Amino acid sequence: MHSSWLLVCIVLAAASLCAQKLGVGRAASPDEVKAWDIGISPDGRELPPGAGTSIEGKEVYDRRCKRCHGDAGKGGDETALVGGLGSLATPRPLKTVGSYWPKATTLFDYVRRAMPYKNPGSLSDAQVYAVTAYILNLNGIVGASDAMNAQTLPKVKMPNAGGFIPDSRPDTGAGKKKK
Amino acid sequence: MKDRRNFLGFGLATGAAVTLTYCASEPAAKSGAAAALEDEGRDQLGKVVTAYGERSTFEKTARLVPDTKTPATSSSRTPLADTYGIITPNALHFERHHAGVPKIDPAEHKLLIHGMVDRPLVFTLDDLKRLPSVSRVHFVECAGNTGGEWGLKTAPDVTRSHGLASCSEWTGVSLKLLLEEAGVQKAAQWLLAEGADACKMARSVPISKAMDDAMIAYAQNGEAIRPEQGYPLRLLLPGYEGNINVKWLRRIKVSDQPFYTKDETSKYTELLADGKAMIFTLPMDAKSVITRPSGGQKLKGPGALEITGLAWSGRGKITKVEVSTDGGATWKPAQLQDPVLTKAFTRFRLPWTWDGTEVQLVSRCWDETGYQQPTREELVAVRGMNSNYHCNVRKTWKIAADGSVTNA
């Protein structure tokens, strides 16, 4: 039994190698993959351990984010993070995390990979969870003491989650798609 | 033929509100018959051979660089009116960076392919250069290009209206070949492409595109890709909006779902009048623009000249371009300059005689899907005024009786 399993393994391994047509490139180690695998899917499958609340997040935000994004996510030189609910169908839409973003996981992903602007990657995972919780709380989406973590964040329902439709082009001329 | 620009009827854009570097610094033409045939200094030895060439010191054509507090997350524009043929010189290719241009040692750079694959693989640049190469001419265009044309106050010159588009011959490796090396699993629908810049710019790509004409490019117009275009590696998805052609590419993760990254949700989605937004609007629709004569230029006087411009489509080849010299009332077919390539700039031309009266020039194009470039009114009717991206409306230039060309 043992040896037949071993044979199966050897055959599978050989098949796997043979399937590589050109044999260029080398196998990636699990550690290499883990170190770079920072993208977060909407179901949160890649979310790391750690947790943070809005209360903890305010402290991080005020030190690391406020200078560009303003007090409580408004009025800064850079993108507003709060407000704009109900504005999307008006002549002056305000697209913020609260009014526009369809997935809460995007906030964790983007803050961790790209923020703060001049020092991306400098926040710990717990700090990223906390800042994410704070920005969601400022938008009235989660409570002040709700902890964001790998389980809770993907379950957050964003106000504009249902606001996106597939590409319906071509939408002009003779070849336009029927609605 | 003493001055080719005179023959073409173009002069300097002097005193105009638009003072672009490339207009302001044309070589000063000598006047008088005596000066015309002078060969001054050309009987002496010239400059010696050099290792890496530079353009003539008389040539000043340059990208338009905006004044901004955050130049590392900014864009520069290609001066399309002063480029020729269909290839954009590497030094003039438009730029859009989100966290500056990283300095990457090609010997250290790696491309990781993992996720829903049988064999997670790491490729070096040397590995990729061992593989069968592919070279193709394709435009890259920012989804926000021509965004100013949504409104009634349009851009004054073609650099500002259409300069976030450029076209190069790209050389690299088929992405399909790399994915087949790694063994894509059946459930795969999307992949995440991620850059090695400071912000790790990332976009989700449909697997169907990845297995079609996608390329991992390491060269541009015969030399290594410029740092600002992604040195040493960039993703090239022919015809797709610029942002998804991830530069400084370091990682591809195959998945069964898109990632909804910041740039494909908060940006690069089309907000419609009813408040809904189209997402994953990836191909660039057919677009054309007259580049000469165009805004900021000045015709020296009535007479023969050539109307020329560029047309392109992210859905295939350009099949027809028409030009109107009466603001769209009547149209004439323009000549398409060979080669006409898929998802590439196509040069069009129409010989014309300007009679010295005020006229409006405009072009429109068709691609091989039968799609026709819309008017502004047609596009606004279906998309409203809140969609910042994928504006491909026609562009009208007005020539005044004094020869000055402005946006109509």
Short mmCIF file of C-alpha atoms in Angstrom, two decimals, chain B:
data_model
loop_
_atom_site.label_atom_id
_atom_site.label_comp_id
_atom_site.label_asym_id
_atom_site.label_seq_id
_atom_site.Cartn_x
_atom_site.Cartn_y
_atom_site.Cartn_z
CA MET B 1 12.12 73.37 -50.87
CA LYS B 2 14.07 75.90 -48.85
CA ASP B 3 11.81 75.43 -45.83
CA ARG B 4 9.65 72.37 -45.61
CA ARG B 5 7.40 73.84 -42.95
CA ASN B 6 6.61 76.75 -45.26
CA PHE B 7 5.63 74.28 -47.94
CA LEU B 8 3.31 72.54 -45.50
CA GLY B 9 1.85 75.86 -44.50
CA PHE B 10 2.63 75.64 -40.80
CA GLY B 11 4.33 78.37 -38.86
CA LEU B 12 5.13 79.10 -35.29
CA ALA B 13 2.45 79.31 -32.65
CA THR B 14 3.45 82.70 -31.40
CA GLY B 15 1.54 84.76 -28.93
CA ALA B 16 -1.10 82.09 -28.48
CA ALA B 17 -2.48 81.28 -25.05
CA VAL B 18 -0.95 77.86 -25.50
CA THR B 19 2.81 78.11 -25.33
CA LEU B 20 4.09 74.60 -25.67
CA THR B 21 7.80 74.01 -25.62
CA TYR B 22 7.71 72.21 -28.92
CA CYS B 23 6.04 75.15 -30.65
CA ALA B 24 8.07 77.88 -29.04
CA SER B 25 11.46 76.52 -29.96
CA GLU B 26 11.34 75.72 -33.66
CA PRO B 27 14.62 76.56 -35.40
CA ALA B 28 14.64 80.17 -36.51
CA ALA B 29 14.36 80.32 -40.30
CA LYS B 30 16.81 82.56 -42.04
CA SER B 31 15.25 85.09 -44.31
CA GLY B 32 16.31 86.28 -47.74
CA ALA B 33 17.39 84.48 -50.86
CA ALA B 34 21.08 84.85 -50.01
CA ALA B 35 20.70 82.92 -46.77
CA ALA B 36 18.63 80.15 -48.26
CA LEU B 37 21.39 78.13 -49.88
CA GLU B 38 24.16 78.81 -47.41
CA ASP B 39 26.30 75.89 -46.32
CA GLU B 40 27.86 77.64 -43.36
CA GLY B 41 30.46 75.67 -41.48
CA ARG B 42 29.74 72.42 -43.29
CA ASP B 43 33.15 72.27 -44.90
CA GLN B 44 34.68 71.58 -41.48
CA LEU B 45 34.70 68.29 -39.61
CA GLY B 46 31.58 67.66 -37.57
CA LYS B 47 30.96 65.84 -34.33
CA VAL B 48 32.64 62.47 -33.80
CA VAL B 49 30.87 59.12 -33.46
CA THR B 50 29.12 58.54 -30.14
CA ALA B 51 28.03 55.50 -28.14
CA TYR B 52 24.40 56.49 -27.64
CA GLY B 53 22.81 58.99 -30.00
CA GLU B 54 21.07 62.22 -29.21
CA ARG B 55 18.61 64.13 -31.36
CA SER B 56 19.58 67.38 -33.05
CA THR B 57 20.07 70.23 -30.64
CA PHE B 58 17.61 72.18 -32.80
CA GLU B 59 14.79 69.79 -31.87
CA LYS B 60 12.91 70.67 -28.68
CA THR B 61 9.73 68.60 -28.91
CA ALA B 62 8.92 67.48 -25.38
CA ARG B 63 6.29 65.88 -23.19
CA LEU B 64 3.97 68.26 -21.39
CA VAL B 65 4.69 67.98 -17.68
CA PRO B 66 2.03 69.44 -15.39
CA ASP B 67 2.81 71.60 -12.40
CA THR B 68 1.73 69.55 -9.38
CA LYS B 69 2.53 69.16 -5.70
CA THR B 70 2.78 65.38 -6.17
CA PRO B 71 4.85 64.77 -9.34
CA ALA B 72 5.41 61.11 -8.40
CA THR B 73 1.71 60.42 -8.87
CA SER B 74 1.14 62.38 -12.01
CA SER B 75 1.19 62.15 -15.78
CA SER B 76 3.07 63.67 -18.71
CA ARG B 77 1.59 63.91 -22.20
CA THR B 78 2.84 63.01 -25.67
CA PRO B 79 3.01 65.98 -28.07
CA LEU B 80 1.07 64.14 -30.79
CA ALA B 81 1.05 67.15 -33.14
CA ASP B 82 4.83 66.93 -33.44
CA THR B 83 5.22 63.18 -33.87
CA TYR B 84 5.27 61.50 -37.27
CA GLY B 85 4.04 58.17 -38.60
CA ILE B 86 2.61 55.80 -36.01
CA ILE B 87 5.50 55.19 -33.60
CA THR B 88 5.96 57.38 -30.55
CA PRO B 89 9.64 57.93 -29.71
CA ASN B 90 10.46 56.27 -26.39
CA ALA B 91 11.44 59.56 -24.79
CA LEU B 92 8.04 61.05 -25.72
CA HIS B 93 5.79 58.14 -24.60
CA PHE B 94 3.24 59.49 -22.13
CA GLU B 95 3.71 58.68 -18.45
CA ARG B 96 1.35 57.96 -15.60
CA HIS B 97 2.87 56.85 -12.33
CA HIS B 98 1.21 56.28 -8.98
CA ALA B 99 4.28 56.20 -6.75
CA GLY B 100 7.13 57.38 -8.96
CA VAL B 101 9.49 55.41 -11.20
CA PRO B 102 11.35 52.71 -9.27
CA LYS B 103 15.01 52.02 -9.99
CA ILE B 104 15.21 48.30 -10.66
CA ASP B 105 18.34 46.24 -11.30
CA PRO B 106 17.30 43.79 -14.03
CA ALA B 107 19.63 41.14 -12.60
CA GLU B 108 17.64 41.25 -9.35
CA HIS B 109 14.15 41.50 -10.85
CA LYS B 110 11.87 38.46 -10.63
CA LEU B 111 8.43 37.62 -12.00
CA LEU B 112 6.39 35.29 -9.77
CA ILE B 113 3.45 33.37 -11.23
CA HIS B 114 1.33 31.60 -8.62
CA GLY B 115 -2.20 31.05 -7.35
CA MET B 116 -4.41 28.60 -9.27
CA VAL B 117 -1.53 27.01 -11.15
CA ASP B 118 -0.02 23.53 -10.94
CA ARG B 119 3.53 24.87 -10.65
CA PRO B 120 4.23 28.26 -9.02
CA LEU B 121 7.21 29.61 -10.98
CA VAL B 122 9.78 32.38 -10.71
CA PHE B 123 11.25 33.85 -13.89
CA THR B 124 14.28 36.10 -14.20
CA LEU B 125 14.70 38.48 -17.09
CA ASP B 126 17.29 36.11 -18.55
CA ASP B 127 14.75 33.27 -18.35
CA LEU B 128 12.19 35.31 -20.26
CA LYS B 129 14.69 36.26 -22.95
CA ARG B 130 15.38 32.55 -23.60
CA LEU B 131 11.74 32.01 -24.51
CA PRO B 132 10.23 32.58 -27.97
CA SER B 133 9.79 36.32 -28.41
CA VAL B 134 6.98 38.25 -30.01
CA SER B 135 7.08 41.81 -31.39
CA ARG B 136 3.93 43.80 -32.13
CA VAL B 137 2.97 47.42 -32.58
CA HIS B 138 0.30 48.56 -30.11
CA PHE B 139 -0.94 51.79 -28.64
CA VAL B 140 -1.20 52.31 -24.91
CA GLU B 141 -3.83 54.85 -23.87
CA CYS B 142 -4.84 56.07 -20.43
CA ALA B 143 -8.56 55.53 -19.81
CA GLY B 144 -8.70 59.18 -18.78
CA ASN B 145 -7.35 60.39 -22.13
CA THR B 146 -9.68 62.89 -23.81
CA GLY B 147 -11.55 63.22 -20.50
CA GLY B 148 -11.66 66.97 -20.95
CA GLU B 149 -13.89 66.52 -24.00
CA TRP B 150 -16.91 65.42 -21.92
CA GLY B 151 -17.63 69.04 -21.13
CA LEU B 152 -18.29 72.00 -23.38
CA LYS B 153 -14.98 73.61 -22.42
CA THR B 154 -12.61 71.41 -24.41
CA ALA B 155 -8.82 71.17 -24.45
CA PRO B 156 -6.95 73.82 -26.50
CA ASP B 157 -4.45 71.52 -28.21
CA VAL B 158 -3.97 67.85 -29.04
CA THR B 159 -1.30 67.33 -26.38
CA ARG B 160 -3.83 68.27 -23.72
CA SER B 161 -6.81 66.57 -25.38
CA HIS B 162 -5.24 63.31 -26.61
CA GLY B 163 -1.65 63.21 -25.27
CA LEU B 164 -2.24 60.33 -22.83
CA ALA B 165 -1.86 57.91 -25.75
CA SER B 166 1.30 56.63 -27.43
CA CYS B 167 2.24 53.77 -29.73
CA SER B 168 5.30 51.53 -29.75
CA GLU B 169 6.63 48.28 -31.10
CA TRP B 170 6.70 46.08 -27.99
CA THR B 171 8.81 42.93 -27.72
CA GLY B 172 8.43 40.28 -25.07
CA VAL B 173 6.97 36.90 -24.26
CA SER B 174 3.42 35.68 -24.73
CA LEU B 175 1.70 35.57 -21.35
CA LYS B 176 -0.20 32.48 -22.51
CA LEU B 177 3.10 30.66 -22.90
CA LEU B 178 4.15 31.53 -19.34
CA LEU B 179 0.77 30.55 -17.93
CA GLU B 180 0.94 27.23 -19.76
CA GLU B 181 4.39 26.65 -18.26
CA ALA B 182 2.85 27.16 -14.81
CA GLY B 183 -0.24 25.08 -15.68
CA VAL B 184 -3.41 27.14 -15.21
CA GLN B 185 -6.10 25.25 -13.34
CA LYS B 186 -9.64 24.81 -14.65
CA ALA B 187 -11.33 27.13 -12.14
CA ALA B 188 -9.14 30.10 -13.15
CA GLN B 189 -11.10 33.14 -14.36
CA TRP B 190 -8.94 36.15 -13.47
CA LEU B 191 -5.42 37.04 -12.54
CA LEU B 192 -3.92 39.79 -10.44
CA ALA B 193 -1.05 41.70 -12.04
CA GLU B 194 1.12 43.61 -9.60
CA GLY B 195 3.98 46.06 -10.04
CA ALA B 196 7.19 46.50 -8.07
CA ASP B 197 6.68 50.25 -7.61
CA ALA B 198 6.32 51.69 -4.11
CA CYS B 199 2.51 51.38 -4.14
CA LYS B 200 2.54 47.88 -5.71
CA MET B 201 0.01 49.01 -8.32
CA ALA B 202 -2.32 46.08 -9.02
CA ARG B 203 -5.13 45.25 -11.44
CA SER B 204 -7.31 42.21 -12.16
CA VAL B 205 -7.15 40.81 -15.69
CA PRO B 206 -9.68 38.41 -17.26
CA ILE B 207 -8.01 35.07 -17.98
CA SER B 208 -9.50 35.17 -21.48
CA LYS B 209 -7.40 38.24 -22.29
CA ALA B 210 -4.33 36.74 -20.62
CA MET B 211 -4.63 33.66 -22.85
CA ASP B 212 -5.31 35.72 -25.98
CA ASP B 213 -2.87 38.47 -27.04
CA ALA B 214 -1.35 39.48 -23.69
CA MET B 215 2.40 39.95 -23.56
CA ILE B 216 5.09 40.42 -20.92
CA ALA B 217 7.18 43.08 -22.63
CA TYR B 218 10.85 43.81 -22.00
CA ALA B 219 11.57 45.96 -25.04
CA GLN B 220 10.07 49.00 -26.70
CA ASN B 221 10.99 50.24 -30.16
CA GLY B 222 14.09 48.09 -30.35
CA GLU B 223 15.65 48.83 -26.97
CA ALA B 224 14.96 47.92 -23.36
CA ILE B 225 11.72 49.42 -22.04
CA ARG B 226 12.33 52.84 -20.53
CA PRO B 227 12.17 53.04 -16.69
CA GLU B 228 9.06 55.21 -16.92
CA GLN B 229 7.40 52.52 -19.06
CA GLY B 230 8.09 49.71 -16.63
CA TYR B 231 11.74 48.69 -16.89
CA PRO B 232 12.58 45.88 -16.92
CA LEU B 233 9.13 44.25 -17.45
CA ARG B 234 5.61 45.42 -18.10
CA LEU B 235 2.33 43.74 -18.80
CA LEU B 236 0.94 44.63 -22.22
CA LEU B 237 -2.75 43.97 -22.82
CA PRO B 238 -3.28 45.25 -26.38
CA GLY B 239 -6.23 47.63 -26.66
CA TYR B 240 -6.99 47.68 -22.93
CA GLU B 241 -6.96 50.88 -20.87
CA GLY B 242 -3.47 52.04 -19.91
CA ASN B 243 -3.71 51.49 -16.17
CA ILE B 244 -4.14 47.72 -16.50
CA ASN B 245 -0.88 47.42 -18.48
CA VAL B 246 0.97 47.07 -15.18
CA LYS B 247 4.51 48.43 -15.23
CA TRP B 248 7.51 47.04 -13.31
CA LEU B 249 5.56 43.76 -13.27
CA ARG B 250 6.70 41.42 -10.49
CA ARG B 251 3.76 39.15 -9.74
CA ILE B 252 0.86 37.39 -11.41
CA LYS B 253 -1.61 35.53 -9.23
CA VAL B 254 -4.17 33.34 -10.95
CA SER B 255 -7.58 33.27 -9.26
CA ASP B 256 -11.22 32.35 -9.75
CA GLN B 257 -12.41 35.91 -9.09
CA PRO B 258 -11.34 39.52 -9.60
CA PHE B 259 -9.71 41.32 -6.67
CA TYR B 260 -11.58 44.65 -6.87
CA THR B 261 -8.37 46.65 -6.40
CA LYS B 262 -8.55 50.37 -5.69
CA ASP B 263 -7.79 51.28 -9.30
CA GLU B 264 -10.55 49.09 -10.74
CA THR B 265 -13.25 50.24 -8.29
CA SER B 266 -12.72 53.77 -6.97
CA LYS B 267 -10.99 54.71 -10.26
CA TYR B 268 -11.46 53.55 -13.86
CA THR B 269 -15.17 52.79 -13.47
CA GLU B 270 -17.78 54.66 -15.52
CA LEU B 271 -20.28 56.50 -13.33
CA LEU B 272 -23.52 56.88 -15.31
CA ALA B 273 -26.27 59.48 -14.92
CA ASP B 274 -28.46 57.17 -12.82
CA GLY B 275 -25.70 56.68 -10.24
CA LYS B 276 -24.82 53.15 -11.37
CA ALA B 277 -21.27 52.57 -12.60
CA MET B 278 -19.91 50.23 -15.24
CA ILE B 279 -16.98 48.17 -13.92
CA PHE B 280 -14.20 46.35 -15.80
CA THR B 281 -14.64 48.53 -18.90
CA LEU B 282 -11.31 47.43 -20.31
CA PRO B 283 -11.02 47.87 -24.12
CA MET B 284 -10.50 51.38 -25.47
CA ASP B 285 -13.10 52.26 -28.10
CA ALA B 286 -12.23 53.65 -31.55
CA LYS B 287 -11.00 57.22 -31.56
CA SER B 288 -9.48 59.62 -34.09
CA VAL B 289 -8.06 63.12 -33.94
CA ILE B 290 -6.53 65.53 -36.43
CA THR B 291 -3.01 66.36 -35.26
CA ARG B 292 -2.07 68.85 -38.01
CA PRO B 293 -3.51 71.40 -38.26
CA SER B 294 -4.49 71.36 -34.58
CA GLY B 295 -4.92 73.74 -31.68
CA GLY B 296 -2.04 76.07 -30.92
CA GLN B 297 -0.66 75.97 -34.48
CA LYS B 298 -0.86 78.78 -37.00
CA LEU B 299 -1.21 78.41 -40.76
CA LYS B 300 0.99 80.83 -42.68
CA GLY B 301 -1.60 81.50 -45.31
CA PRO B 302 -4.06 80.02 -47.79
CA GLY B 303 -2.91 77.24 -50.07
CA ALA B 304 -2.19 73.56 -50.27
CA LEU B 305 -1.52 71.57 -47.13
CA GLU B 306 -2.07 68.13 -45.70
CA ILE B 307 -4.60 67.36 -42.99
CA THR B 308 -3.20 64.45 -40.97
CA GLY B 309 -4.00 62.67 -37.77
CA LEU B 310 -4.19 59.43 -35.86
CA ALA B 311 -6.92 56.85 -35.36
CA TRP B 312 -6.90 53.76 -33.17
CA SER B 313 -9.20 51.16 -31.65
CA GLY B 314 -8.74 48.74 -28.78
CA ARG B 315 -11.03 46.30 -30.58
CA GLY B 316 -9.10 45.77 -33.80
CA LYS B 317 -8.01 47.53 -36.95
CA ILE B 318 -9.16 50.94 -38.13
CA THR B 319 -11.10 50.44 -41.36
CA LYS B 320 -12.08 53.97 -42.32
CA VAL B 321 -11.42 57.58 -41.36
CA GLU B 322 -13.37 60.52 -42.73
CA VAL B 323 -12.50 64.19 -42.45
CA SER B 324 -14.83 67.15 -42.58
CA THR B 325 -13.67 70.68 -43.30
CA ASP B 326 -17.09 72.20 -42.64
CA GLY B 327 -17.72 71.18 -39.04
CA GLY B 328 -19.28 67.82 -39.91
CA ALA B 329 -21.75 68.85 -42.61
CA THR B 330 -19.93 66.92 -45.35
CA TRP B 331 -17.21 64.26 -45.13
CA LYS B 332 -14.37 63.01 -47.31
CA PRO B 333 -12.54 59.70 -46.90
CA ALA B 334 -8.99 60.08 -45.64
CA GLN B 335 -6.14 57.94 -46.92
CA LEU B 336 -4.92 55.35 -44.38
CA GLN B 337 -1.14 55.07 -44.32
CA ASP B 338 0.18 51.51 -44.40
CA PRO B 339 0.68 49.57 -42.24
CA VAL B 340 -2.80 49.49 -40.72
CA LEU B 341 -2.30 47.30 -37.64
CA THR B 342 -4.66 45.93 -35.04
CA LYS B 343 -4.90 47.91 -31.78
CA ALA B 344 -2.29 50.36 -33.06
CA PHE B 345 -2.10 53.98 -34.14
CA THR B 346 -3.15 54.36 -37.76
CA ARG B 347 -1.97 57.46 -39.60
CA PHE B 348 -4.52 59.16 -41.87
CA ARG B 349 -4.02 61.94 -44.40
CA LEU B 350 -6.08 64.16 -46.65
CA PRO B 351 -4.57 66.68 -49.07
CA TRP B 352 -6.51 69.93 -48.80
CA THR B 353 -6.44 73.52 -49.96
CA TRP B 354 -7.29 76.14 -47.39
CA ASP B 355 -9.03 79.12 -48.96
CA GLY B 356 -8.29 81.46 -46.08
CA THR B 357 -11.79 81.53 -44.62
CA GLU B 358 -12.82 80.36 -41.15
CA VAL B 359 -13.40 76.60 -41.16
CA GLN B 360 -13.92 73.73 -38.72
CA LEU B 361 -11.94 70.50 -39.12
CA VAL B 362 -13.12 67.25 -37.56
CA SER B 363 -12.43 63.53 -38.10
CA ARG B 364 -14.40 60.37 -37.39
CA CYS B 365 -13.31 56.73 -37.64
CA TRP B 366 -14.63 53.18 -37.83
CA ASP B 367 -13.02 49.96 -36.65
CA GLU B 368 -13.35 46.41 -37.96
CA THR B 369 -16.22 45.62 -35.57
CA GLY B 370 -18.26 48.21 -37.51
CA TYR B 371 -18.17 50.61 -34.58
CA GLN B 372 -18.21 54.31 -35.44
CA GLN B 373 -16.58 57.01 -33.29
CA PRO B 374 -19.47 58.92 -31.68
CA THR B 375 -20.20 62.62 -31.40
CA ARG B 376 -20.10 64.22 -27.97
CA GLU B 377 -23.90 64.45 -27.98
CA GLU B 378 -24.29 60.72 -28.69
CA LEU B 379 -21.92 59.73 -25.89
CA VAL B 380 -23.33 62.13 -23.30
CA ALA B 381 -26.84 60.84 -24.13
CA VAL B 382 -25.91 57.32 -22.94
CA ARG B 383 -23.23 58.00 -20.32
CA GLY B 384 -24.16 61.36 -18.83
CA MET B 385 -21.54 63.84 -17.64
CA ASN B 386 -20.13 62.04 -14.59
CA SER B 387 -18.06 59.39 -16.35
CA ASN B 388 -14.45 60.51 -16.31
CA TYR B 389 -13.06 57.73 -18.46
CA HIS B 390 -13.30 56.20 -21.94
CA CYS B 391 -14.38 59.40 -23.66
CA ASN B 392 -13.81 58.90 -27.41
CA VAL B 393 -15.82 61.72 -28.93
CA ARG B 394 -14.83 63.57 -32.11
CA LYS B 395 -12.58 66.60 -31.76
CA THR B 396 -13.20 69.76 -33.77
CA TRP B 397 -10.52 72.38 -34.53
CA LYS B 398 -11.37 75.85 -35.75
CA ILE B 399 -9.10 77.65 -38.22
CA ALA B 400 -9.63 81.40 -38.03
CA ALA B 401 -9.13 83.70 -41.06
CA ASP B 402 -5.72 84.68 -39.67
CA GLY B 403 -4.65 81.03 -39.72
CA SER B 404 -4.70 80.45 -35.97
CA VAL B 405 -6.05 77.05 -34.93
CA THR B 406 -8.06 76.63 -31.72
CA ASN B 407 -10.45 74.17 -30.12
CA ALA B 408 -13.95 74.75 -31.41
#
